[in-house]
Every structure is written in structure tokens, then in C-alpha cells.
PDB file of C-alpha atoms in Angstrom:
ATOM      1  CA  UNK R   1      75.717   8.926  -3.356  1.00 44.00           C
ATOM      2  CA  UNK R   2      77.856  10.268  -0.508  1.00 42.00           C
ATOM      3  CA  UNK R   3      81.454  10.368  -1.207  1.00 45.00           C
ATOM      4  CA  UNK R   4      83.115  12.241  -4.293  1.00 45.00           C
ATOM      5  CA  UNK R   5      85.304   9.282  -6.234  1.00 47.00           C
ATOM      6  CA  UNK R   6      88.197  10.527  -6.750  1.00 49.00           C
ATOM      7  CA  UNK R   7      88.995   7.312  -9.520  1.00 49.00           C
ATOM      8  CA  UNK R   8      85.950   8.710 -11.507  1.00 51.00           C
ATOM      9  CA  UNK R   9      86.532  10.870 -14.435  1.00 57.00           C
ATOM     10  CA  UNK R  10      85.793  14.148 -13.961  1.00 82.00           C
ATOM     11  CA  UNK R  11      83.327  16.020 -16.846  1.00 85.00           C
ATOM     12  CA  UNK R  12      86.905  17.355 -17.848  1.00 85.00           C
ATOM     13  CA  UNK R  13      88.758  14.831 -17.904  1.00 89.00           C
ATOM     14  CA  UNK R  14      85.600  13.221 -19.593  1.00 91.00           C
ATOM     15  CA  UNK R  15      85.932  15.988 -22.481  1.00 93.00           C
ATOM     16  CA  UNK R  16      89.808  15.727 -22.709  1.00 93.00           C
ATOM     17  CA  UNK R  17      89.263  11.953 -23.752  1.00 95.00           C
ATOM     18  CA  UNK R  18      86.572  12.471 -26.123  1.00 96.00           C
ATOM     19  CA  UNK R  19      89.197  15.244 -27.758  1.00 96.00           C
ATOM     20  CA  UNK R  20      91.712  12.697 -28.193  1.00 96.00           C
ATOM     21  CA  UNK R  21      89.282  10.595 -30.182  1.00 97.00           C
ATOM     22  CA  UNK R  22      88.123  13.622 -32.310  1.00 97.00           C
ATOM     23  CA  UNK R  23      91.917  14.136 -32.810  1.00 97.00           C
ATOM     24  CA  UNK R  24      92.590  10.231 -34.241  1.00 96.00           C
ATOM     25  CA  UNK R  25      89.926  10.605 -36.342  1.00 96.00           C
ATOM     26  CA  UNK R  26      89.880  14.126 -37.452  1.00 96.00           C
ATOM     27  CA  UNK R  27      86.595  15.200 -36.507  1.00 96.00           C
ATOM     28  CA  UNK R  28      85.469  18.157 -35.649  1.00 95.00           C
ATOM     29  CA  UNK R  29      84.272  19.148 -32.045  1.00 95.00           C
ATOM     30  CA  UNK R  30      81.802  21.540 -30.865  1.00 94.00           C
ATOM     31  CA  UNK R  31      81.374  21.647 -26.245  1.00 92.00           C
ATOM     32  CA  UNK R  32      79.100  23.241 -24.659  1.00 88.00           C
ATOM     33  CA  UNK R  33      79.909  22.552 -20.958  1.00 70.00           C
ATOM     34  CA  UNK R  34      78.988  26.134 -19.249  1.00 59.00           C
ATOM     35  CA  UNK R  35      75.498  24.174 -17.811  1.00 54.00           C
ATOM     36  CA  UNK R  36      75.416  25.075 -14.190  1.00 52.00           C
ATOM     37  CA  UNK R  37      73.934  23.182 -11.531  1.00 48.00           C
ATOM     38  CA  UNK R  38      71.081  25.821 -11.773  1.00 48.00           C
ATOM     39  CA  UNK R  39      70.859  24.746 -15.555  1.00 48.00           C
ATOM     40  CA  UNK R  40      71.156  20.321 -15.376  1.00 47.00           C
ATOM     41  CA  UNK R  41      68.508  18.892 -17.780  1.00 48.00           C
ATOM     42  CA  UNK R  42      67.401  16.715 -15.560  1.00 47.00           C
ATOM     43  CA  UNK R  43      67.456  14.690 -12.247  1.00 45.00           C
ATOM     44  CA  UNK R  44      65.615  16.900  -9.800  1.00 42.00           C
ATOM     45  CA  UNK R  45      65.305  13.645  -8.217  1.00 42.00           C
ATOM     46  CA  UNK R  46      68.530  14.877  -6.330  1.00 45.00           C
ATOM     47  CA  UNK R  47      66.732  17.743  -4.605  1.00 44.00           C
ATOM     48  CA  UNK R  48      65.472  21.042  -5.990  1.00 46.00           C
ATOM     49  CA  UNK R  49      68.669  22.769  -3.826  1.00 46.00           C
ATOM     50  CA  UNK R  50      70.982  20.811  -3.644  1.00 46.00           C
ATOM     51  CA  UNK R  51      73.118  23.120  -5.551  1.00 50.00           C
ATOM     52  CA  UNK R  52      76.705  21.426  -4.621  1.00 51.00           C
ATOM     53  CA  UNK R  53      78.134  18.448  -4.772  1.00 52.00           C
ATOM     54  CA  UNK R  54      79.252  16.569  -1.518  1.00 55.00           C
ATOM     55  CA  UNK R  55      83.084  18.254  -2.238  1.00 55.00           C
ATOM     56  CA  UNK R  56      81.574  21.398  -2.396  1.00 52.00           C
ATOM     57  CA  UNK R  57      82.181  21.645  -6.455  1.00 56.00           C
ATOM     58  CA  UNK R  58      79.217  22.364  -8.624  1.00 54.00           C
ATOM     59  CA  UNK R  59      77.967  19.375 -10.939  1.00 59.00           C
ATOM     60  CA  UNK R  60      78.277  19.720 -14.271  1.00 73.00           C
ATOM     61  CA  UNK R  61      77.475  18.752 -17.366  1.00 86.00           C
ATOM     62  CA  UNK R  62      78.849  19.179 -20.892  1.00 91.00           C
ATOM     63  CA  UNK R  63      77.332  18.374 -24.594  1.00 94.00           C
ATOM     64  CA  UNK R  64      79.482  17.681 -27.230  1.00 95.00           C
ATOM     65  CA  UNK R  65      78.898  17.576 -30.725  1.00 96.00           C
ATOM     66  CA  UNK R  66      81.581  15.797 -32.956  1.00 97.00           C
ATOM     67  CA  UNK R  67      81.330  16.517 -36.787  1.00 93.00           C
ATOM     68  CA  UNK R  68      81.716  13.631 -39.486  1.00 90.00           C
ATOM     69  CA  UNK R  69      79.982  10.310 -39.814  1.00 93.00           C
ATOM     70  CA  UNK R  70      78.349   9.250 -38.611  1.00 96.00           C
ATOM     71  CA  UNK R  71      76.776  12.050 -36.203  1.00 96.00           C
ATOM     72  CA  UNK R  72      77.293  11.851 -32.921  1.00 97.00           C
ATOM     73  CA  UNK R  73      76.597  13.825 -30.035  1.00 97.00           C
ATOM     74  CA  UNK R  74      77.825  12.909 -26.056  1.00 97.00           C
ATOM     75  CA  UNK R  75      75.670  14.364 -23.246  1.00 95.00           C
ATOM     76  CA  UNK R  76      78.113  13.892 -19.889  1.00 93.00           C
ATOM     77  CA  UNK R  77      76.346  13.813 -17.021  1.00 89.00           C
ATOM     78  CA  UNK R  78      77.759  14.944 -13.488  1.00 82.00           C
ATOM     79  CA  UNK R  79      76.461  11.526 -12.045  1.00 81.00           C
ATOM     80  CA  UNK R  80      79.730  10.217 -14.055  1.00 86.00           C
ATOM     81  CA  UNK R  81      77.149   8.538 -17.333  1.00 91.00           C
ATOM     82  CA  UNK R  82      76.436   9.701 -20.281  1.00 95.00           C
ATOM     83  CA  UNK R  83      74.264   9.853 -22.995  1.00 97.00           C
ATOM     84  CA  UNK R  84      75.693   8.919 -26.815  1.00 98.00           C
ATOM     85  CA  UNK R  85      73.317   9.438 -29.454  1.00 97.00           C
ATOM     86  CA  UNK R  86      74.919   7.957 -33.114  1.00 97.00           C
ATOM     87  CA  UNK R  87      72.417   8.934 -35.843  1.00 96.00           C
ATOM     88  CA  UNK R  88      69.466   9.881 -34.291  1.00 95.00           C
ATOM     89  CA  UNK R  89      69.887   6.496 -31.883  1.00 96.00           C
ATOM     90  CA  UNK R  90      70.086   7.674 -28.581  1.00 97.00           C
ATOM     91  CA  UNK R  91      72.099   5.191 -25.887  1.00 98.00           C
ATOM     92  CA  UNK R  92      71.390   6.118 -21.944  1.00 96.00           C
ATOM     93  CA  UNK R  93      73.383   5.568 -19.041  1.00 94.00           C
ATOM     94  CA  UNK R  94      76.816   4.843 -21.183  1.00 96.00           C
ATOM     95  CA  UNK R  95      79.581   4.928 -17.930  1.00 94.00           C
ATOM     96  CA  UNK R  96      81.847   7.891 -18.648  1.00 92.00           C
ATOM     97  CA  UNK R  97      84.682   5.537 -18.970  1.00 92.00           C
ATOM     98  CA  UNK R  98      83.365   3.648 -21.405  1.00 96.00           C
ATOM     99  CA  UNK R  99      82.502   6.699 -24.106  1.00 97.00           C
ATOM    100  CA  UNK R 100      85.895   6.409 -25.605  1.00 97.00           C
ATOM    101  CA  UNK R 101      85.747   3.189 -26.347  1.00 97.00           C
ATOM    102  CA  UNK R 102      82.035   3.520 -27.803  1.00 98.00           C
ATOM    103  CA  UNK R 103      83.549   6.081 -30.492  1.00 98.00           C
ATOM    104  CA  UNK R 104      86.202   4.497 -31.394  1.00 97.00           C
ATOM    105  CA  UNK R 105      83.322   1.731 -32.494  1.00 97.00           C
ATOM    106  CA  UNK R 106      81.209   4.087 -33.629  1.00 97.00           C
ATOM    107  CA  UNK R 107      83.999   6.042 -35.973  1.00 97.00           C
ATOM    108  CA  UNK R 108      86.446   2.888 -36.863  1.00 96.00           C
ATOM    109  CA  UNK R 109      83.859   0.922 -37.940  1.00 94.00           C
ATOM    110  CA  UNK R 110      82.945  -1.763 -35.584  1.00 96.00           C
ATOM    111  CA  UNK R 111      79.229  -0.284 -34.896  1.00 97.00           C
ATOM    112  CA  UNK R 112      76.252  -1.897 -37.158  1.00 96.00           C
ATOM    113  CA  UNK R 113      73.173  -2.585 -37.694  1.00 95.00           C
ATOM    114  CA  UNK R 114      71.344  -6.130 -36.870  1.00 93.00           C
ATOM    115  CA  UNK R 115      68.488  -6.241 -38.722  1.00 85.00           C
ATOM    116  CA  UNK R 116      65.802  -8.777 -39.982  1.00 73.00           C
ATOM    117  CA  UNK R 117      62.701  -8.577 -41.884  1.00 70.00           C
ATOM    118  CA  UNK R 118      60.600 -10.805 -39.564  1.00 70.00           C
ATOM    119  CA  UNK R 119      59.491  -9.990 -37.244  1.00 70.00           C
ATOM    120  CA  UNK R 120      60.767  -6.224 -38.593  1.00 73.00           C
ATOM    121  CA  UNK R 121      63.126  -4.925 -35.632  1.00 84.00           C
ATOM    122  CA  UNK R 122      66.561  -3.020 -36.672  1.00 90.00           C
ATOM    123  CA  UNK R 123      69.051  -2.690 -33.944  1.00 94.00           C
ATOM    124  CA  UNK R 124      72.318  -0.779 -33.846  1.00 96.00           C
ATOM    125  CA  UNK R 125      74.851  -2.645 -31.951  1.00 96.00           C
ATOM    126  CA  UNK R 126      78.234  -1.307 -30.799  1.00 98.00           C
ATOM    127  CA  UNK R 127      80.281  -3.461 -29.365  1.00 97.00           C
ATOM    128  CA  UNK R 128      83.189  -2.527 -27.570  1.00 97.00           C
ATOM    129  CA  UNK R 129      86.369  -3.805 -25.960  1.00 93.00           C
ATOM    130  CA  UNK R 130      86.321  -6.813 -23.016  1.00 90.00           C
ATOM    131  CA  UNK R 131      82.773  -8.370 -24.091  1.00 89.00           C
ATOM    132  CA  UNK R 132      80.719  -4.912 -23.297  1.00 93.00           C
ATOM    133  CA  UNK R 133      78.084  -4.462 -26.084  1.00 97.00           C
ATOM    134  CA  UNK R 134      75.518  -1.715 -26.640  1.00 97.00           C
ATOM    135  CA  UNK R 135      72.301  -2.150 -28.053  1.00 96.00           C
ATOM    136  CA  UNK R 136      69.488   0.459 -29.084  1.00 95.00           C
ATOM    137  CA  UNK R 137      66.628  -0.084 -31.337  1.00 93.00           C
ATOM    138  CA  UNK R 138      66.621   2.041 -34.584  1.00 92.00           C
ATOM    139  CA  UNK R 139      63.103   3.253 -36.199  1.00 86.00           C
ATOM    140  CA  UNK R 140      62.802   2.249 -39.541  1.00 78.00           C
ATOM    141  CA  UNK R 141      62.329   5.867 -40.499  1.00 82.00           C
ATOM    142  CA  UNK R 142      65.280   6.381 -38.695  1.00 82.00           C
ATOM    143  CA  UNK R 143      67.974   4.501 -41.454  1.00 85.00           C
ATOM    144  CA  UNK R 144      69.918   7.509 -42.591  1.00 92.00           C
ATOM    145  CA  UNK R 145      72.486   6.773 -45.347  1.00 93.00           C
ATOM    146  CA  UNK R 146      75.199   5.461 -42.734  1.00 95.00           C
ATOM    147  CA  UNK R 147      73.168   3.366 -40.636  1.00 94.00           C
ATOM    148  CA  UNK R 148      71.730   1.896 -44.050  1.00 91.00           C
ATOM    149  CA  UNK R 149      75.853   1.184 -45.022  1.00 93.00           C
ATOM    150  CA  UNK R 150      75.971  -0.511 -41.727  1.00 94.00           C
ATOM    151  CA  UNK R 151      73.196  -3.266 -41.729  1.00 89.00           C
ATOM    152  CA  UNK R 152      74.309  -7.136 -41.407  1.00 84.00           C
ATOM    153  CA  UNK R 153      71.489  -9.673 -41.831  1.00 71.00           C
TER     154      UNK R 153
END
């Protein structure tokens, strides 16, 4: 860890980009990003006190739920990843630079399903710009309506 990046998007800056995104394709946007460093979900791995970061700033985190279809939720993490879930699919360690892109997949269409019947095994795929593909597996029970439009054999 060490050294604060200064090139690395700040939770912020993070948000500010996901806005834009909202804003091309209308959706609504709920943040929650008041989680202290005495409130991160997770990583205690970094010590129980370490309560600031190496610049002296606290960590944080913010959640943001965007309305529409299909739903989507972005968990940004101060350790500069993120967590997308689209539909109930959840996608860890997504670089924070990379979360615009993954919407814009997600919302404009390029996002779907790779499915086949044997062996059974669904997977939603979201492929983004440069060769950089994301791949989760979805539970059967998990096809809602959109991820059901989205299936190519």
C-alpha cells in the first residue's frame, strides 16, 4: 500500500463519472457515500485502527444505486475497486476506472448472457472497451426478465 496515487480516482471523482453515465442514459441515481472509516464493510485485514489513510484523509466508500434496467448497484471501495452488481449478478474487484465503461455495457446494450443447456451453466458477460471482458456466473433462478432478453446461445 504505502503511497496515496494521486492518478487514481478518488471515491468522488469515482461518483462524478458514474453521474455522467446516469445522465446519458437518464437513469436515476440514489449515493450513499457518508460510510466512515469507522463504518467500511469490510477489509479489517488493513488493521482494526488504522483509521487514516497514508495522506491523512479518511477512506471511504460510497454505494450507488442507479434506477432503470437493468438494476444496478456500484459499491466503490477506498482501495480504488469496486463492486458492480447487474441483476442480482454481483462482479468483485471491478478497477474504479473501469466502472464507466462497464455501464455503458451494461445500459447500451453490449452486456449478455452466454448460456447453454449442457452442461447447464449461464454466464453474464460484459465486455468492455480495449479487449477487457467481465464474466460472472448467473443462477438459473436468478434470470429476471432482462437477463432472460439478453441470452445468446
Amino acid at each position: 500500500m504505502g503511497a496515496h496515487h494521486p492518478h487514481l480516482p478518488t471515491t468522488e471523482s469515482a461518483v462524478a463519472a458514474i453521474r455522467e453515465v446516469a445522465r446519458e442514459y437518464n437513469l436515476e441515481m440514489l449515493v450513499t457515500d457518508d460510510i466512515g472509516a469507522d463504518q467500511t464493510s469490510r477489509r479489517t485485514s488493513a488493521g482494526a485502527f488504522a483509521v487514516l489513510d497514508p495522506d491523512g484523509t479518511l477512506p471511504h466508500e460510497a454505494f450507488v444505486e442507479l434506477g432503470g434496467t437493468p438494476s444496478v448497484t456500484v459499491r466503490l471501495y477506498p482501495e480504488d475497486d469496486a463492486q458492480i452488481t447487474v441483476e442480482g449478478v454481483v462482479f468483485d474487484d471491478v478497477p474504479r476506472d473501469s466502472v464507466p465503461a462497464f455501464l455503458r455495457s451494461a445500459f447500451g446494450g453490449l452486456a449478455h448472457v452466454k448460456g447453454r443447456f449442457f452442461p447447464p451453466g449461464w454466464w453474464l458477460v460484459v465486455p468492455l472497451p480495449g479487449d477487457e471482458t467481465y464474466k460472472e456466473p448467473v443462477a438459473l433462478r436468478m434470470l429476471s426478465p432482462w437477463l432472460s432478453g439478453r441470452v445468446r446461445k
